[in-house]
Structure formats: structure tokens, C-alpha cells
Amino acid sequence: MAYTLKITPKMKQQFVSETTAHLNNLEKMLILLEKSPEDVEAINAAFRAVHGIKGNSDYLGYKDLNTLSHAMEDLLDDLRSGRKILDRKLLSALLAGHDLLRAQVGKVTDEKYEMADVSDILSLLQRSIKTAATRAESTPERGSRKIDKRAVFIKAAVQHIDFIKEVCSALTEGKKVQGAQKNLLRSLSTFHVSARYSGFTSIAAALLEMKNSIADLSSVRKKAAHKLLAEITAVEEMLSDDTAATAGVRSKKKLPEADYTDAIGHGIRVSPEKLENIVNIVSQLVIFRNGLNHLLLDKRGTDGKEDPWLKELKTMVAAMDRSIGQLQHRAMDMRLMKISILFERLPRLIRDLGVRSGKKVRLTLIGEDFEVDRKVVDHLFEPMLHLIRNAVDHGIELPEERIQRGKADEGVITVKSYQEGSFAIIDVIDDGQGLDIERIKQGVIEKGLVTAEALHGMTTEEIITCIFMPGYTTTARATQVSGRGVGLDVVKNNIQSIGGSVLLTHKPGQGSRFSMRVPLTMAMEEVLLVESAGELYAFPFAAVQENMTVSRQLIEVMHAREVIPYRDTVISLRHLDCVMGTTAPKKLRKAELAELAVIVLAFGGRYQGIVVDQVLRRESVLIKPLDKHLGKIRELRGAALMGDGSIVFIIDPIGLFT
Amino acid sequence: MLTLSQEAFRMKKILIVDDSMFTRNIHKQIISEILECQIFEAANGEEAIALYQQEKPDLVLMDLLMPGMDGLTVTRKIISDDEHAKIIICSTDKQKFRQQEATDAGATAFVPKPVDPEVLQKQITAFL
């Protein structure tokens, strides 16, 4: 009796994760091929991706996925072997196939898999391959043959290099090598001839020189061997530069493959839920540790002398403390992902947006690649897409308009990523028309978001921030690109929900820039504990610029606000107990105190002083979001459970800025 | 009196080489259905060679198309170190020339992918 495979839910997840990686790669390659259809390596990488998908789908038993990936693999095989030439129609068909695959893969983990009808796509693929140009009969598979010649050379070259290196290293160590000179000459000579034949002229020249340099010696000794060794290493480097576009023969030297292959097979894939579990347990452990520290804090010996047992316990706890700290660090590390994962699918998005809107758009990705919390990545993705759609739709002008304005007909959207302290910043910049202030004003009034009088008193900057208000949208018709009934307020909320902020700057006629600033990590956060009117509060440590004591005499009153000199400017002061409503404002003037404890918060280049009763200590806590009632208070970001079991509010520094 | 050698009691070791974890799990399932054995997994050629040297498995299931070193190269390397290595090539490359190449490289057998569980099981029992 035939044995049927059991596909467990876990295996389905594996399938989805592997296939998604393949699909990302495929998409990347297809976009690359749109620009350079002759890129053999991209075709090979695309083939490998589809091949991987097909291989796995053979076992999964979902017919639509299997049939479609088979058809796409056949087609890519035709391209790979050089039987057919890639054209636009074929590329669109492949992209359409990719889209359907992706949509279906998204359903694999559904309780009931909904089969898709692939017949349309299949006939589209078949039609396009039929009309695609065939390579001329007289020179069959010319492209692939050329590549084969190179590949054969590289294989041989690697062997030659290894051999020459081996012999030379032995000689430099003073070992005797039988027939060294004869063998080196033979190797160099064959190597040289095949390099010349395969078109690697500079390598050929270098080899010839090497050959000549030892041809007339009576024997190859240490000094000559040293020279040869250096020269052959140089040749090896030249070879890797030359073959940067050809498949890596030598996989340990990660030369050319790196650009095209995903990190499949490197490291293990762990499901986010499992990781989350570990992080949660570690977070709890940290809280227990804080509790233990708290218990030990005031323990001395009974009669003032330190109890040896207690001393021992404290040492142990201190050691455990360090280990837990490391564990916490590592656990957080595991959750980190490269920020560049956000940008993987952008080239495709930009391409589609351009096609749909009739605008010419180019994407530039700049900045650093660094690691951020997986959750941050999740929260950033949708907002970023929204901003990009927005930029294409409202920012970038139509080609003819751009030419009229003296710009290049092709608009540029730049996505920039960089790190600033413990924050990640993603900028979405366009070189379009910037914001139309009059239109924003009109929109705001029409929607009844702000009254005309109020608008009159607003600065341009304040008017601009109106576009983040719920219910705001300028375009009367919802465009296909950005109009989805979702406004910029959603972007803002999403970013703020993870403790970030969105900043918008623009230059009329020259473009605009949306800056999303989010913390690199979530969950455990370093806070500064303070006391104010008998209550404990915590400030996110990253937002605290400085804490200091200020003499009363330094306080001045300007525009009915207390200010103090800070660096070469003055900053306004707010009393935390007053802000929190725990003390009546009139009781604030603590004339009896000569000095005040002030925390200086920094945000967006601005400073704000906060007066507290006492600065206690720094601690790392697990921040929990507040429920819906407390969550609306703008001064509060969340709450944390402290070591002694009490709950402390985490202050949202931005909320305290006046 | 019947005596069994130590060898007969030792659990068989099988090494599965495939870049897809999903596929490795499928193969694992097929094998464990017929055989109680120790299974090792490698996701690429380098890992496979290292694991082979360390564990000296009784049988290897080898994928052909993998990132980095391809299955045939890995097969050749393993065979050159251990001429008695038993390697079954599993690959979607159904073309005949692939089978020939596999045999030339020293592989014991060629099983086309998608693997028919019964075919693979027969091959495994035949060579162990």
C-alpha cells in the first residue's frame, strides 16, 4: 500500500517561510532583469528560486502551486539555456505568475486551503514564451556556450592556483619539492594559454610574466617562491573580480553568489512565536532579579555587622545578575533583523506604482544596514509603504509637468535608513512638488477639522501637521495608488504605538521628506526612576539628556513660564507633580528648597526641563501598554511592574514638551 | 550459540543533504517510517562534508542543486575520502545525463524528485 506523506502544520510553516524567501529572491531578480534582460546570473538565480519552490510544492500536494511553479520553471529553463530571449511580455507574465504564487503561499497555513484557478496565467505564460524571440539557429545556445567556456576556465584556474600556492608555500617553508620548477612552469604555461583563450587578458599577462620570471632560474628557491606566492594571490583576486558576474566556483570564498542568493541554509529559522516566548520568559526573569535585588537592598546584619551568609548571598545574586543581563541581551539579539529586509520588495512596488500612475519613478535606497527588533520592522512596513504610495501619488509630478518645471522627467524616491543613538530613522524623500499649503488649508476647513479662525492663527508648520489628522485627505477622488480610505493618521498612530514619531519637512516645488523615527528595540527598556509628590515615575532613558540640580536663584519667569539657563540657551521648566495633577499648582513654589532636581529631556533638537523631587536610579523594565482609558493620556507611554511589585507609569517624553 | 557482532546492534546513521528544511523533513518522515535510525541533516555541501567525516553515516541522501557547492561535487569529495560511501542522489533533474553524471561521480543510486516514498524506501533497504 502506498505510503502517504503527513504534512504537519509546522511543516506548512516551514514551506511558507522557505517559499517566501524564494519568492523575494525571484522578484528581486525579475526586477533586475527588467533593466538588464541579458543578465545570465539573474536568470540563473530566478531559475533556482522557482526550482526551489517547485521542489517543495511537489510534496505539499497543492496542485495550483505545483502546476504554476512547474510552468514557470520550464520557462526559466528555456531562458537559462539560451533557447529563448527574455522580453517585456515574458517578464510581465513571470511577474504575474510570481504574484499568484505569493498570494497562494499566503493561504497555505489557512485552515482550509483555497485552490486558485491557474489556467489564465498558464496560458499567458505559454503565449508569451511562444512569441518570445528564439536565438538564431546558426549559433545555437551561443550565450550559454560563452558562459560555459568561462566556467570551465574558472574551474581549471582554481585548481592551478591551488597547486601553485601549495608548491610555493612548501618552498617558502624551506621544504624540498620534487620537480618544483618543472611543474610550476607547466602549470603556469597551461594556465596562461587557457586564460588567453577564455578572454581573461590581464590574468594571462600576469601569468606569462610569472612564467618568464622563473624560466631562467637554475632552481626555484625561497625568495622566488615568496614572489610567486604574492603574484598568484594577486591573480586569484583578479579572477574573483573578473568573475563577479559568473557563478562562484569556490563557495568558501563568497564572491559572486552573495548578491543573488538568500541566506537560505545559513542559520536556523525559528518561528517568531517561539522567540517571543523566550523573550517573555527572560523578561520575567529580569523582573524577578529586580525583585531579589530590591529585597537585598536594605538588608544589613541585625546588629549593624554584615552577616556572612548574607554577604555570600549578595555575591551570588550579583553573579546571577550579570548572567541574567547577558541572557537578556542575547535574547533581544535573537529578535533582531536587518533593517534592509524592509526594502526587499520596494523595487517592485515602485515599478508597479509608476506603471499604474503613468509617472516615471526611480527608487534609490541609501543609508546603513543595521539591526532592529523584529516588532519594529513589523510596525514600520505598512507606514513606509503608505508614505511611498503617497509620494508617488501626491509628490511626483507627471513627466510633462516635470519637464515644464525644468526637472528630469523621471522622479526619484529615496528611501534612507540610518541609526541615531538608540533610534532607527527611515526617511521617505521625493523630489516632487512638495506640499500645497493652500490646498491643505482648504481641505482642513472643508472636512471641518479646524475652524477658519483657528487656521488663521496657525503657522505654516502647524498647518502641515494637519495632514496627519484623522479624516484628512486632499484628493477628492481616491486614487488607485494611495487612496485606500486610510490616511496619514494611521501612519502616525502606527509609529507612535511603538514609541516613535513622524516628522515632515518639505520645500515647495522641490519635494518632501517624511522621517519616521522609531526605537531600535522594544519590550525591555532602560528607564530612569524618579519620585515626585510621593509617586514613582519612569523616564525612558534614551530621552533623558541630563539630570542635574538647579539652584532656585537661576529660575526666571518668561512669558508666564519658569525657565532656566541650559547650555547656551534657556529651557522651560515643568513640574512633574503639577503635570500629573498630584499637587495643586500653587503649592509648587517650594521656597524652602534651595535646589531643585531637574531632568532635561531632548527631542528633535529641543529641550525641556522637568522638575522632580528626587532622581532615584536607572533600571531596565518591561513596558506594558496602557489600556484604552489611560492610554489616551498623552503624557503616559505605558506602565511597568517594579521589583517590589508596585506599578510605575512610564512617561512619554514627547507628551511633556510644551 | 548465536552471536551477533557489535556492528549489527549499532543503530544505522543516515545523512540527509538538502538546502530545504521542508524537503529534509519529508525525507526524514519517509525514512523513519521503515527504519529506526539516527538521522543527520546538512543544508549545504560544506556542512555535508564535515558531517560525513565526523559521523561516517551508513547512507547519504544527496540533493543536486544547492546554493554553493552542488551535490555532484559534494559526492565526489565524499567518495574521494571514503570509497565505500553509499550515496543516493535525489534530484528533480530528471534528465538521463544527470543520472549518468551521478553514477560517474560514484553515487550508489539515483532517485528522482519528487521522491516516491516506496521507491526511496526500497533503495534504502537495498543498500543498508
Short mmCIF file of C-alpha atoms in Angstrom, two decimals, chain A residues 363-559:
data_model
loop_
_atom_site.label_atom_id
_atom_site.label_comp_id
_atom_site.label_asym_id
_atom_site.label_seq_id
_atom_site.Cartn_x
_atom_site.Cartn_y
_atom_site.Cartn_z
CA LEU A 363 13.92 54.25 -6.41
CA THR A 364 17.16 54.97 -4.62
CA LEU A 365 17.99 53.11 -1.47
CA ILE A 366 20.66 54.69 0.66
CA GLY A 367 21.90 54.53 4.16
CA GLU A 368 23.21 51.96 6.53
CA ASP A 369 22.06 48.48 7.22
CA PHE A 370 21.70 47.78 10.90
CA GLU A 371 19.70 45.53 13.13
CA VAL A 372 16.37 46.35 14.68
CA ASP A 373 13.77 44.49 16.67
CA ARG A 374 11.56 42.29 14.59
CA LYS A 375 8.49 44.03 16.04
CA VAL A 376 9.81 47.38 14.93
CA VAL A 377 10.20 46.02 11.42
CA ASP A 378 6.61 44.79 11.51
CA HIS A 379 5.35 48.19 12.60
CA LEU A 380 7.42 50.09 10.06
CA PHE A 381 6.49 48.18 6.94
CA GLU A 382 2.93 49.36 6.30
CA PRO A 383 3.61 53.00 7.19
CA MET A 384 6.60 53.02 4.88
CA LEU A 385 4.56 51.59 2.00
CA HIS A 386 1.91 54.17 2.66
CA LEU A 387 4.40 57.03 2.54
CA ILE A 388 5.86 55.70 -0.69
CA ARG A 389 2.45 55.38 -2.31
CA ASN A 390 1.71 58.85 -1.11
CA ALA A 391 4.92 60.21 -2.58
CA VAL A 392 4.19 58.70 -6.00
CA ASP A 393 0.60 59.84 -5.93
CA HIS A 394 0.86 63.33 -4.48
CA GLY A 395 4.54 64.18 -4.69
CA ILE A 396 5.97 63.12 -8.01
CA GLU A 397 4.54 65.03 -10.97
CA LEU A 398 3.66 63.65 -14.40
CA PRO A 399 6.65 63.56 -16.78
CA GLU A 400 5.43 66.52 -18.89
CA GLU A 401 4.84 68.63 -15.77
CA ARG A 402 8.29 67.83 -14.51
CA ILE A 403 9.89 68.85 -17.78
CA GLN A 404 7.96 72.12 -17.67
CA ARG A 405 9.40 72.76 -14.25
CA GLY A 406 12.87 72.10 -15.50
CA LYS A 407 13.26 68.75 -13.74
CA ALA A 408 14.22 65.40 -15.19
CA ASP A 409 11.12 63.57 -16.42
CA GLU A 410 11.88 60.74 -14.03
CA GLY A 411 11.04 61.38 -10.39
CA VAL A 412 13.22 59.94 -7.66
CA ILE A 413 12.01 58.44 -4.43
CA THR A 414 14.78 57.97 -1.95
CA VAL A 415 14.41 55.67 0.99
CA LYS A 416 17.12 56.31 3.50
CA SER A 417 17.83 54.35 6.63
CA TYR A 418 20.16 55.30 9.40
CA GLN A 419 20.70 54.98 13.07
CA GLU A 420 20.68 57.79 15.58
CA GLY A 421 21.51 56.70 19.08
CA SER A 422 19.01 54.06 20.07
CA PHE A 423 16.65 55.07 17.28
CA ALA A 424 16.25 53.91 13.72
CA ILE A 425 15.28 56.51 11.19
CA ILE A 426 13.65 55.78 7.87
CA ASP A 427 13.25 58.71 5.52
CA VAL A 428 10.98 58.64 2.51
CA ILE A 429 12.08 61.50 0.30
CA ASP A 430 10.66 62.53 -3.06
CA ASP A 431 11.75 65.20 -5.49
CA GLY A 432 8.19 66.08 -6.44
CA GLN A 433 6.12 69.18 -5.99
CA GLY A 434 6.17 69.45 -2.22
CA LEU A 435 3.05 70.37 -0.27
CA ASP A 436 0.41 72.79 -1.41
CA ILE A 437 -0.35 74.80 1.74
CA GLU A 438 -3.44 76.46 0.26
CA ARG A 439 -4.89 73.12 -0.67
CA ILE A 440 -4.22 71.73 2.78
CA LYS A 441 -5.97 74.75 4.36
CA GLN A 442 -8.94 74.26 2.07
CA GLY A 443 -9.08 70.57 2.84
CA VAL A 444 -8.87 71.11 6.58
CA ILE A 445 -11.75 73.60 6.55
CA GLU A 446 -13.88 71.51 4.22
CA LYS A 447 -13.53 68.49 6.43
CA GLY A 448 -14.31 70.62 9.44
CA LEU A 449 -11.12 69.58 11.20
CA VAL A 450 -10.11 73.11 12.16
CA THR A 451 -12.10 76.31 12.01
CA ALA A 452 -11.08 79.10 9.66
CA GLU A 453 -10.27 81.36 12.61
CA ALA A 454 -8.04 78.79 14.24
CA LEU A 455 -6.33 78.18 10.93
CA HIS A 456 -5.61 81.86 10.62
CA GLY A 457 -3.54 81.82 13.77
CA MET A 458 -1.53 78.74 12.77
CA THR A 459 2.00 78.76 11.46
CA THR A 460 2.82 77.02 8.19
CA GLU A 461 4.42 74.20 10.15
CA GLU A 462 1.30 73.72 12.21
CA ILE A 463 -0.85 73.69 9.08
CA ILE A 464 1.34 70.98 7.60
CA THR A 465 0.85 68.78 10.64
CA CYS A 466 -2.89 68.87 9.92
CA ILE A 467 -2.39 66.28 7.19
CA PHE A 468 -1.80 63.77 9.98
CA MET A 469 -5.28 64.40 11.38
CA PRO A 470 -7.81 61.59 11.15
CA GLY A 471 -10.23 62.16 8.31
CA TYR A 472 -7.93 64.38 6.32
CA THR A 473 -7.40 63.78 2.59
CA THR A 474 -6.84 66.30 -0.19
CA THR A 475 -7.73 64.39 -3.28
CA ALA A 476 -11.42 64.38 -3.95
CA ARG A 477 -11.20 61.11 -5.82
CA ALA A 478 -9.45 58.25 -4.14
CA THR A 479 -6.66 57.33 -6.50
CA GLN A 480 -5.72 53.77 -7.12
CA VAL A 481 -2.26 54.35 -5.81
CA SER A 482 -2.64 55.83 -2.36
CA GLY A 483 -6.33 56.33 -1.83
CA ARG A 484 -7.45 53.44 0.24
CA GLY A 485 -9.51 55.29 2.74
CA VAL A 486 -6.50 55.25 5.01
CA GLY A 487 -4.87 58.49 5.87
CA LEU A 488 -1.58 59.61 7.23
CA ASP A 489 -3.08 59.47 10.70
CA VAL A 490 -2.74 55.71 10.53
CA VAL A 491 0.94 56.07 9.70
CA LYS A 492 1.38 58.35 12.66
CA ASN A 493 -0.53 56.10 15.04
CA ASN A 494 1.37 53.03 13.94
CA ILE A 495 4.70 54.70 14.51
CA GLN A 496 3.66 56.25 17.80
CA SER A 497 2.39 52.94 19.08
CA ILE A 498 5.97 51.72 19.22
CA GLY A 499 7.27 54.89 20.77
CA GLY A 500 8.28 56.58 17.55
CA SER A 501 7.47 59.79 15.79
CA VAL A 502 6.94 61.08 12.26
CA LEU A 503 8.39 64.34 11.07
CA LEU A 504 7.50 66.03 7.80
CA THR A 505 9.56 68.65 6.03
CA HIS A 506 9.13 69.99 2.52
CA LYS A 507 10.28 72.55 0.02
CA PRO A 508 7.62 73.84 -2.35
CA GLY A 509 8.33 72.66 -5.87
CA GLN A 510 11.30 70.60 -4.78
CA GLY A 511 9.90 67.74 -2.82
CA SER A 512 9.13 66.49 0.64
CA ARG A 513 10.62 64.27 3.28
CA PHE A 514 8.85 62.08 5.77
CA SER A 515 11.07 60.99 8.62
CA MET A 516 10.00 58.04 10.72
CA ARG A 517 11.93 57.72 13.94
CA VAL A 518 11.45 54.55 15.93
CA PRO A 519 13.33 52.86 18.79
CA LEU A 520 15.64 50.05 17.73
CA THR A 521 14.31 47.64 20.28
CA MET A 522 11.11 47.06 22.14
CA ALA A 523 10.00 45.36 25.30
CA MET A 524 12.75 45.80 27.88
CA GLU A 525 13.77 49.36 28.19
CA GLU A 526 16.16 51.28 30.34
CA VAL A 527 14.38 53.85 32.42
CA LEU A 528 15.31 56.48 34.93
CA LEU A 529 13.21 56.27 38.07
CA VAL A 530 12.18 59.48 39.74
CA GLU A 531 9.97 60.44 42.63
CA SER A 532 7.50 63.24 42.52
CA ALA A 533 4.96 64.09 45.26
CA GLY A 534 5.42 60.66 46.75
CA GLU A 535 4.78 58.81 43.48
CA LEU A 536 7.29 56.94 41.34
CA TYR A 537 7.60 57.61 37.64
CA ALA A 538 9.99 56.35 34.99
CA PHE A 539 11.51 58.23 32.08
CA PRO A 540 12.75 56.31 29.05
CA PHE A 541 16.47 56.55 29.50
CA ALA A 542 17.12 57.29 25.85
CA ALA A 543 15.10 60.50 26.07
CA VAL A 544 16.91 61.83 29.12
CA GLN A 545 19.62 64.22 28.10
CA GLU A 546 20.86 65.02 31.56
CA ASN A 547 19.77 65.16 35.16
CA MET A 548 21.01 67.96 37.31
CA THR A 549 20.39 70.08 40.36
CA VAL A 550 19.49 73.67 39.76
CA SER A 551 19.73 76.42 42.29
CA ARG A 552 16.47 78.30 42.85
CA GLN A 553 18.05 81.62 42.07
CA LEU A 554 18.64 80.58 38.49
CA ILE A 555 14.95 80.25 37.78
CA GLU A 556 13.47 83.16 35.86
CA VAL A 557 9.95 83.72 34.68
CA MET A 558 9.44 84.42 31.00
CA HIS A 559 6.01 84.59 29.33
#
